[in-house]
Amino acid sequence: KMIINQMYMADVLHAYILLRIEAMGDELGFDIQCGTCGEKSKMQSHLEDVDVVIPESPSDIVRRYDLRRAIMRGKEEVKTLCLQPPRWQTVSGMKQKHASAMNMTGLKFDIVNASIMSDAAGNPVHAGMVDQLTKRDFEHLTKEIDDNTPGPDLQLEYECPVCSTESTQSLRWDF
């Protein structure tokens, strides 16, 4: 468990998908409800069709992110953060930690905090500094992490059979 918790989240999720394919095949179906018209239907997908983002080189997993508004470390301004993929230990305890109504803000905060490796000078960034982020920086940083972290893309595209509204559905991996 300790070794797996130190692995990148993306690697563990990819291994989980491969194990699921080996054990039960690649077909996956689950119930979905359209957010526009409320129609309930079954969504079918194939796990072998999941897109996987792969970095060109190992150095590509660390990237810089410029904040719109600097955060403070004492009297020093921190304007640039270095990001890395979060480790599995970040998500392995989330279900218990955020069980009450699936605290989405807490989940996002943990992922953002785990993805920040340091500031541009290599100094660590602690959770108290992450608390200083403006809502705008926090949401943009969350999107940056979600869009550019290597690994499987667990967002499946869905088109409602009744109203033709297109949306995405997250592939559940927590059961």
JSON list of C-alpha atoms in Angstrom, two decimals:
[
{"chain": "A", "resi": 1, "resn": "LYS", "atom": "CA", "xyz": [0.00, 0.00, 0.00]},
{"chain": "A", "resi": 2, "resn": "MET", "atom": "CA", "xyz": [2.85, 2.37, 0.83]},
{"chain": "A", "resi": 3, "resn": "ILE", "atom": "CA", "xyz": [4.48, 1.82, -2.58]},
{"chain": "A", "resi": 4, "resn": "ILE", "atom": "CA", "xyz": [1.20, 2.36, -4.46]},
{"chain": "A", "resi": 5, "resn": "ASN", "atom": "CA", "xyz": [0.45, 5.51, -2.44]},
{"chain": "A", "resi": 6, "resn": "GLN", "atom": "CA", "xyz": [3.78, 7.00, -3.66]},
{"chain": "A", "resi": 7, "resn": "MET", "atom": "CA", "xyz": [2.93, 6.39, -7.33]},
{"chain": "A", "resi": 8, "resn": "TYR", "atom": "CA", "xyz": [1.41, 9.08, -9.51]},
{"chain": "A", "resi": 9, "resn": "MET", "atom": "CA", "xyz": [-2.38, 9.06, -9.42]},
{"chain": "A", "resi": 10, "resn": "ALA", "atom": "CA", "xyz": [-2.53, 8.69, -13.21]},
{"chain": "A", "resi": 11, "resn": "ASP", "atom": "CA", "xyz": [-0.41, 5.53, -13.15]},
{"chain": "A", "resi": 12, "resn": "VAL", "atom": "CA", "xyz": [-2.61, 3.89, -10.52]},
{"chain": "A", "resi": 13, "resn": "LEU", "atom": "CA", "xyz": [-5.80, 4.82, -12.40]},
{"chain": "A", "resi": 14, "resn": "HIS", "atom": "CA", "xyz": [-4.36, 3.46, -15.64]},
{"chain": "A", "resi": 15, "resn": "ALA", "atom": "CA", "xyz": [-3.38, 0.22, -13.90]},
{"chain": "A", "resi": 16, "resn": "TYR", "atom": "CA", "xyz": [-6.88, 0.02, -12.42]},
{"chain": "A", "resi": 17, "resn": "ILE", "atom": "CA", "xyz": [-8.41, 0.36, -15.90]},
{"chain": "A", "resi": 18, "resn": "LEU", "atom": "CA", "xyz": [-6.11, -2.34, -17.28]},
{"chain": "A", "resi": 19, "resn": "LEU", "atom": "CA", "xyz": [-6.96, -4.67, -14.39]},
{"chain": "A", "resi": 20, "resn": "ARG", "atom": "CA", "xyz": [-10.68, -4.02, -14.91]},
{"chain": "A", "resi": 21, "resn": "ILE", "atom": "CA", "xyz": [-10.33, -4.85, -18.63]},
{"chain": "A", "resi": 22, "resn": "GLU", "atom": "CA", "xyz": [-8.43, -8.06, -17.80]},
{"chain": "A", "resi": 23, "resn": "ALA", "atom": "CA", "xyz": [-10.95, -9.16, -15.17]},
{"chain": "A", "resi": 24, "resn": "MET", "atom": "CA", "xyz": [-14.27, -8.16, -16.75]},
{"chain": "A", "resi": 25, "resn": "GLY", "atom": "CA", "xyz": [-13.65, -6.93, -20.29]},
{"chain": "A", "resi": 26, "resn": "ASP", "atom": "CA", "xyz": [-13.58, -3.41, -21.66]},
{"chain": "A", "resi": 27, "resn": "GLU", "atom": "CA", "xyz": [-17.35, -2.79, -21.93]},
{"chain": "A", "resi": 28, "resn": "LEU", "atom": "CA", "xyz": [-18.79, -0.56, -19.27]},
{"chain": "A", "resi": 29, "resn": "GLY", "atom": "CA", "xyz": [-22.35, 0.62, -18.81]},
{"chain": "A", "resi": 30, "resn": "PHE", "atom": "CA", "xyz": [-23.92, 2.83, -16.21]},
{"chain": "A", "resi": 31, "resn": "ASP", "atom": "CA", "xyz": [-27.06, 4.88, -15.65]},
{"chain": "A", "resi": 32, "resn": "ILE", "atom": "CA", "xyz": [-26.98, 8.56, -16.52]},
{"chain": "A", "resi": 33, "resn": "GLN", "atom": "CA", "xyz": [-29.50, 11.38, -16.28]},
{"chain": "A", "resi": 34, "resn": "CYS", "atom": "CA", "xyz": [-29.52, 14.32, -18.70]},
{"chain": "A", "resi": 35, "resn": "GLY", "atom": "CA", "xyz": [-28.95, 17.60, -16.89]},
{"chain": "A", "resi": 36, "resn": "THR", "atom": "CA", "xyz": [-31.16, 19.45, -19.40]},
{"chain": "A", "resi": 37, "resn": "CYS", "atom": "CA", "xyz": [-34.30, 17.35, -19.87]},
{"chain": "A", "resi": 38, "resn": "GLY", "atom": "CA", "xyz": [-33.95, 14.84, -17.00]},
{"chain": "A", "resi": 39, "resn": "GLU", "atom": "CA", "xyz": [-34.12, 11.78, -19.31]},
{"chain": "A", "resi": 40, "resn": "LYS", "atom": "CA", "xyz": [-32.62, 8.68, -17.70]},
{"chain": "A", "resi": 41, "resn": "SER", "atom": "CA", "xyz": [-30.73, 6.33, -19.96]},
{"chain": "A", "resi": 42, "resn": "LYS", "atom": "CA", "xyz": [-27.88, 3.85, -20.02]},
{"chain": "A", "resi": 43, "resn": "MET", "atom": "CA", "xyz": [-24.46, 5.03, -21.16]},
{"chain": "A", "resi": 44, "resn": "GLN", "atom": "CA", "xyz": [-22.25, 2.45, -22.82]},
{"chain": "A", "resi": 45, "resn": "SER", "atom": "CA", "xyz": [-18.51, 2.88, -23.15]},
{"chain": "A", "resi": 46, "resn": "HIS", "atom": "CA", "xyz": [-15.40, 0.86, -23.85]},
{"chain": "A", "resi": 47, "resn": "LEU", "atom": "CA", "xyz": [-12.45, 1.25, -21.50]},
{"chain": "A", "resi": 48, "resn": "GLU", "atom": "CA", "xyz": [-9.99, 0.62, -24.34]},
{"chain": "A", "resi": 49, "resn": "ASP", "atom": "CA", "xyz": [-11.28, 3.87, -25.91]},
{"chain": "A", "resi": 50, "resn": "VAL", "atom": "CA", "xyz": [-10.23, 6.00, -22.92]},
{"chain": "A", "resi": 51, "resn": "ASP", "atom": "CA", "xyz": [-7.77, 8.68, -24.02]},
{"chain": "A", "resi": 52, "resn": "VAL", "atom": "CA", "xyz": [-4.46, 8.66, -22.16]},
{"chain": "A", "resi": 53, "resn": "VAL", "atom": "CA", "xyz": [-2.26, 11.77, -21.99]},
{"chain": "A", "resi": 54, "resn": "ILE", "atom": "CA", "xyz": [1.39, 10.77, -22.11]},
{"chain": "A", "resi": 55, "resn": "PRO", "atom": "CA", "xyz": [4.22, 13.27, -21.52]},
{"chain": "A", "resi": 56, "resn": "GLU", "atom": "CA", "xyz": [6.83, 13.58, -24.27]},
{"chain": "A", "resi": 57, "resn": "SER", "atom": "CA", "xyz": [9.66, 13.27, -21.75]},
{"chain": "A", "resi": 58, "resn": "PRO", "atom": "CA", "xyz": [9.97, 12.84, -17.98]},
{"chain": "A", "resi": 59, "resn": "SER", "atom": "CA", "xyz": [10.77, 16.54, -17.58]},
{"chain": "A", "resi": 60, "resn": "ASP", "atom": "CA", "xyz": [7.34, 17.40, -19.05]},
{"chain": "A", "resi": 61, "resn": "ILE", "atom": "CA", "xyz": [5.52, 16.23, -15.92]},
{"chain": "A", "resi": 62, "resn": "VAL", "atom": "CA", "xyz": [6.74, 19.33, -14.07]},
{"chain": "A", "resi": 63, "resn": "ARG", "atom": "CA", "xyz": [5.34, 22.57, -15.45]},
{"chain": "A", "resi": 64, "resn": "ARG", "atom": "CA", "xyz": [5.16, 26.20, -14.38]},
{"chain": "A", "resi": 65, "resn": "TYR", "atom": "CA", "xyz": [1.97, 28.11, -13.66]},
{"chain": "A", "resi": 66, "resn": "ASP", "atom": "CA", "xyz": [1.80, 31.91, -13.30]},
{"chain": "A", "resi": 67, "resn": "LEU", "atom": "CA", "xyz": [-0.75, 33.20, -10.82]},
{"chain": "A", "resi": 68, "resn": "ARG", "atom": "CA", "xyz": [-2.84, 36.23, -11.66]},
{"chain": "A", "resi": 69, "resn": "ARG", "atom": "CA", "xyz": [-2.44, 37.54, -8.09]},
{"chain": "A", "resi": 70, "resn": "ALA", "atom": "CA", "xyz": [0.64, 36.66, -6.05]},
{"chain": "A", "resi": 71, "resn": "ILE", "atom": "CA", "xyz": [0.39, 34.82, -2.74]},
{"chain": "A", "resi": 72, "resn": "MET", "atom": "CA", "xyz": [2.61, 35.66, 0.20]},
{"chain": "A", "resi": 73, "resn": "ARG", "atom": "CA", "xyz": [5.28, 33.68, 2.05]},
{"chain": "A", "resi": 74, "resn": "GLY", "atom": "CA", "xyz": [5.92, 36.03, 4.94]},
{"chain": "A", "resi": 75, "resn": "LYS", "atom": "CA", "xyz": [6.87, 39.28, 3.14]},
{"chain": "A", "resi": 76, "resn": "GLU", "atom": "CA", "xyz": [7.91, 37.52, -0.08]},
{"chain": "A", "resi": 77, "resn": "GLU", "atom": "CA", "xyz": [5.54, 37.41, -3.07]},
{"chain": "A", "resi": 78, "resn": "VAL", "atom": "CA", "xyz": [5.11, 34.09, -4.86]},
{"chain": "A", "resi": 79, "resn": "LYS", "atom": "CA", "xyz": [3.89, 34.59, -8.42]},
{"chain": "A", "resi": 80, "resn": "THR", "atom": "CA", "xyz": [4.86, 31.30, -10.13]},
{"chain": "A", "resi": 81, "resn": "LEU", "atom": "CA", "xyz": [4.16, 27.73, -9.00]},
{"chain": "A", "resi": 82, "resn": "CYS", "atom": "CA", "xyz": [5.74, 24.50, -10.24]},
{"chain": "A", "resi": 83, "resn": "LEU", "atom": "CA", "xyz": [3.18, 21.74, -10.70]},
{"chain": "A", "resi": 84, "resn": "GLN", "atom": "CA", "xyz": [3.56, 17.96, -10.74]},
{"chain": "A", "resi": 85, "resn": "PRO", "atom": "CA", "xyz": [1.03, 15.14, -11.02]},
{"chain": "A", "resi": 86, "resn": "PRO", "atom": "CA", "xyz": [-0.59, 14.32, -7.67]},
{"chain": "A", "resi": 87, "resn": "ARG", "atom": "CA", "xyz": [0.39, 11.10, -5.92]},
{"chain": "A", "resi": 88, "resn": "TRP", "atom": "CA", "xyz": [-2.11, 8.32, -5.23]},
{"chain": "A", "resi": 89, "resn": "GLN", "atom": "CA", "xyz": [-1.93, 8.98, -1.46]},
{"chain": "A", "resi": 90, "resn": "THR", "atom": "CA", "xyz": [-3.84, 12.19, -2.15]},
{"chain": "A", "resi": 91, "resn": "VAL", "atom": "CA", "xyz": [-6.90, 10.31, -3.35]},
{"chain": "A", "resi": 92, "resn": "SER", "atom": "CA", "xyz": [-6.59, 7.05, -1.40]},
{"chain": "A", "resi": 93, "resn": "GLY", "atom": "CA", "xyz": [-7.96, 8.69, 1.76]},
{"chain": "A", "resi": 94, "resn": "MET", "atom": "CA", "xyz": [-10.40, 11.12, 0.16]},
{"chain": "A", "resi": 95, "resn": "LYS", "atom": "CA", "xyz": [-13.48, 8.95, 0.47]},
{"chain": "A", "resi": 96, "resn": "GLN", "atom": "CA", "xyz": [-13.20, 8.89, 4.25]},
{"chain": "A", "resi": 97, "resn": "LYS", "atom": "CA", "xyz": [-11.93, 12.45, 4.59]},
{"chain": "A", "resi": 98, "resn": "HIS", "atom": "CA", "xyz": [-14.62, 14.04, 2.43]},
{"chain": "A", "resi": 99, "resn": "ALA", "atom": "CA", "xyz": [-17.45, 11.54, 2.92]},
{"chain": "A", "resi": 100, "resn": "SER", "atom": "CA", "xyz": [-19.96, 14.13, 4.08]},
{"chain": "A", "resi": 101, "resn": "ALA", "atom": "CA", "xyz": [-21.87, 15.07, 0.93]},
{"chain": "A", "resi": 102, "resn": "MET", "atom": "CA", "xyz": [-18.72, 14.46, -1.14]},
{"chain": "A", "resi": 103, "resn": "ASN", "atom": "CA", "xyz": [-17.14, 17.80, -0.30]},
{"chain": "A", "resi": 104, "resn": "MET", "atom": "CA", "xyz": [-16.10, 18.90, -3.81]},
{"chain": "A", "resi": 105, "resn": "THR", "atom": "CA", "xyz": [-14.24, 21.98, -2.59]},
{"chain": "A", "resi": 106, "resn": "GLY", "atom": "CA", "xyz": [-12.20, 19.84, -0.20]},
{"chain": "A", "resi": 107, "resn": "LEU", "atom": "CA", "xyz": [-11.47, 17.33, -2.98]},
{"chain": "A", "resi": 108, "resn": "LYS", "atom": "CA", "xyz": [-10.32, 20.09, -5.34]},
{"chain": "A", "resi": 109, "resn": "PHE", "atom": "CA", "xyz": [-8.22, 21.73, -2.61]},
{"chain": "A", "resi": 110, "resn": "ASP", "atom": "CA", "xyz": [-6.44, 18.44, -1.87]},
{"chain": "A", "resi": 111, "resn": "ILE", "atom": "CA", "xyz": [-5.69, 17.82, -5.56]},
{"chain": "A", "resi": 112, "resn": "VAL", "atom": "CA", "xyz": [-4.42, 21.38, -6.06]},
{"chain": "A", "resi": 113, "resn": "ASN", "atom": "CA", "xyz": [-2.32, 21.23, -2.89]},
{"chain": "A", "resi": 114, "resn": "ALA", "atom": "CA", "xyz": [-0.83, 17.86, -3.89]},
{"chain": "A", "resi": 115, "resn": "SER", "atom": "CA", "xyz": [-0.06, 19.11, -7.40]},
{"chain": "A", "resi": 116, "resn": "ILE", "atom": "CA", "xyz": [1.96, 22.12, -6.26]},
{"chain": "A", "resi": 117, "resn": "MET", "atom": "CA", "xyz": [5.55, 20.96, -5.99]},
{"chain": "A", "resi": 118, "resn": "SER", "atom": "CA", "xyz": [7.16, 24.32, -5.15]},
{"chain": "A", "resi": 119, "resn": "ASP", "atom": "CA", "xyz": [7.43, 27.95, -6.14]},
{"chain": "A", "resi": 120, "resn": "ALA", "atom": "CA", "xyz": [9.67, 28.95, -9.07]},
{"chain": "A", "resi": 121, "resn": "ALA", "atom": "CA", "xyz": [12.71, 29.14, -6.75]},
{"chain": "A", "resi": 122, "resn": "GLY", "atom": "CA", "xyz": [12.17, 25.56, -5.52]},
{"chain": "A", "resi": 123, "resn": "ASN", "atom": "CA", "xyz": [10.79, 26.54, -2.10]},
{"chain": "A", "resi": 124, "resn": "PRO", "atom": "CA", "xyz": [7.91, 24.41, -0.80]},
{"chain": "A", "resi": 125, "resn": "VAL", "atom": "CA", "xyz": [4.36, 25.79, -0.83]},
{"chain": "A", "resi": 126, "resn": "HIS", "atom": "CA", "xyz": [2.22, 24.84, 2.17]},
{"chain": "A", "resi": 127, "resn": "ALA", "atom": "CA", "xyz": [-1.58, 24.56, 2.49]},
{"chain": "A", "resi": 128, "resn": "GLY", "atom": "CA", "xyz": [-1.80, 27.93, 4.24]},
{"chain": "A", "resi": 129, "resn": "MET", "atom": "CA", "xyz": [-0.35, 29.56, 1.14]},
{"chain": "A", "resi": 130, "resn": "VAL", "atom": "CA", "xyz": [-2.82, 27.69, -1.08]},
{"chain": "A", "resi": 131, "resn": "ASP", "atom": "CA", "xyz": [-5.59, 29.16, 1.11]},
{"chain": "A", "resi": 132, "resn": "GLN", "atom": "CA", "xyz": [-4.46, 32.61, -0.05]},
{"chain": "A", "resi": 133, "resn": "LEU", "atom": "CA", "xyz": [-5.32, 31.90, -3.70]},
{"chain": "A", "resi": 134, "resn": "THR", "atom": "CA", "xyz": [-8.12, 34.02, -5.10]},
{"chain": "A", "resi": 135, "resn": "LYS", "atom": "CA", "xyz": [-11.18, 32.14, -6.35]},
{"chain": "A", "resi": 136, "resn": "ARG", "atom": "CA", "xyz": [-10.14, 32.96, -9.91]},
{"chain": "A", "resi": 137, "resn": "ASP", "atom": "CA", "xyz": [-6.59, 31.63, -9.47]},
{"chain": "A", "resi": 138, "resn": "PHE", "atom": "CA", "xyz": [-7.88, 28.55, -7.64]},
{"chain": "A", "resi": 139, "resn": "GLU", "atom": "CA", "xyz": [-10.35, 27.67, -10.41]},
{"chain": "A", "resi": 140, "resn": "HIS", "atom": "CA", "xyz": [-7.85, 28.36, -13.21]},
{"chain": "A", "resi": 141, "resn": "LEU", "atom": "CA", "xyz": [-5.22, 26.31, -11.38]},
{"chain": "A", "resi": 142, "resn": "THR", "atom": "CA", "xyz": [-7.73, 23.47, -10.94]},
{"chain": "A", "resi": 143, "resn": "LYS", "atom": "CA", "xyz": [-8.48, 23.55, -14.67]},
{"chain": "A", "resi": 144, "resn": "GLU", "atom": "CA", "xyz": [-4.76, 23.62, -15.53]},
{"chain": "A", "resi": 145, "resn": "ILE", "atom": "CA", "xyz": [-4.17, 20.56, -13.37]},
{"chain": "A", "resi": 146, "resn": "ASP", "atom": "CA", "xyz": [-7.21, 18.74, -14.75]},
{"chain": "A", "resi": 147, "resn": "ASP", "atom": "CA", "xyz": [-6.41, 19.52, -18.39]},
{"chain": "A", "resi": 148, "resn": "ASN", "atom": "CA", "xyz": [-2.65, 18.93, -18.33]},
{"chain": "A", "resi": 149, "resn": "THR", "atom": "CA", "xyz": [-1.95, 16.18, -15.83]},
{"chain": "A", "resi": 150, "resn": "PRO", "atom": "CA", "xyz": [-0.77, 13.03, -17.63]},
{"chain": "A", "resi": 151, "resn": "GLY", "atom": "CA", "xyz": [-2.85, 9.87, -17.42]},
{"chain": "A", "resi": 152, "resn": "PRO", "atom": "CA", "xyz": [-6.25, 8.56, -18.46]},
{"chain": "A", "resi": 153, "resn": "ASP", "atom": "CA", "xyz": [-8.99, 11.08, -19.24]},
{"chain": "A", "resi": 154, "resn": "LEU", "atom": "CA", "xyz": [-11.90, 9.85, -17.15]},
{"chain": "A", "resi": 155, "resn": "GLN", "atom": "CA", "xyz": [-14.38, 12.27, -18.74]},
{"chain": "A", "resi": 156, "resn": "LEU", "atom": "CA", "xyz": [-16.71, 10.48, -21.14]},
{"chain": "A", "resi": 157, "resn": "GLU", "atom": "CA", "xyz": [-18.73, 12.41, -23.70]},
{"chain": "A", "resi": 158, "resn": "TYR", "atom": "CA", "xyz": [-22.49, 11.85, -23.70]},
{"chain": "A", "resi": 159, "resn": "GLU", "atom": "CA", "xyz": [-25.30, 12.93, -26.01]},
{"chain": "A", "resi": 160, "resn": "CYS", "atom": "CA", "xyz": [-28.85, 12.70, -24.65]},
{"chain": "A", "resi": 161, "resn": "PRO", "atom": "CA", "xyz": [-30.98, 10.46, -26.91]},
{"chain": "A", "resi": 162, "resn": "VAL", "atom": "CA", "xyz": [-34.04, 12.69, -26.31]},
{"chain": "A", "resi": 163, "resn": "CYS", "atom": "CA", "xyz": [-32.88, 16.34, -26.44]},
{"chain": "A", "resi": 164, "resn": "SER", "atom": "CA", "xyz": [-29.42, 15.83, -28.07]},
{"chain": "A", "resi": 165, "resn": "THR", "atom": "CA", "xyz": [-27.68, 17.89, -25.38]},
{"chain": "A", "resi": 166, "resn": "GLU", "atom": "CA", "xyz": [-23.99, 17.07, -25.24]},
{"chain": "A", "resi": 167, "resn": "SER", "atom": "CA", "xyz": [-22.30, 16.80, -21.86]},
{"chain": "A", "resi": 168, "resn": "THR", "atom": "CA", "xyz": [-19.56, 14.91, -20.09]},
{"chain": "A", "resi": 169, "resn": "GLN", "atom": "CA", "xyz": [-19.79, 12.29, -17.39]},
{"chain": "A", "resi": 170, "resn": "SER", "atom": "CA", "xyz": [-16.94, 11.32, -15.12]},
{"chain": "A", "resi": 171, "resn": "LEU", "atom": "CA", "xyz": [-16.01, 7.66, -15.19]},
{"chain": "A", "resi": 172, "resn": "ARG", "atom": "CA", "xyz": [-16.45, 6.41, -11.63]},
{"chain": "A", "resi": 173, "resn": "TRP", "atom": "CA", "xyz": [-13.40, 4.68, -10.23]},
{"chain": "A", "resi": 174, "resn": "ASP", "atom": "CA", "xyz": [-14.22, 4.80, -6.52]},
{"chain": "A", "resi": 175, "resn": "PHE", "atom": "CA", "xyz": [-16.26, 1.61, -6.12]}
]
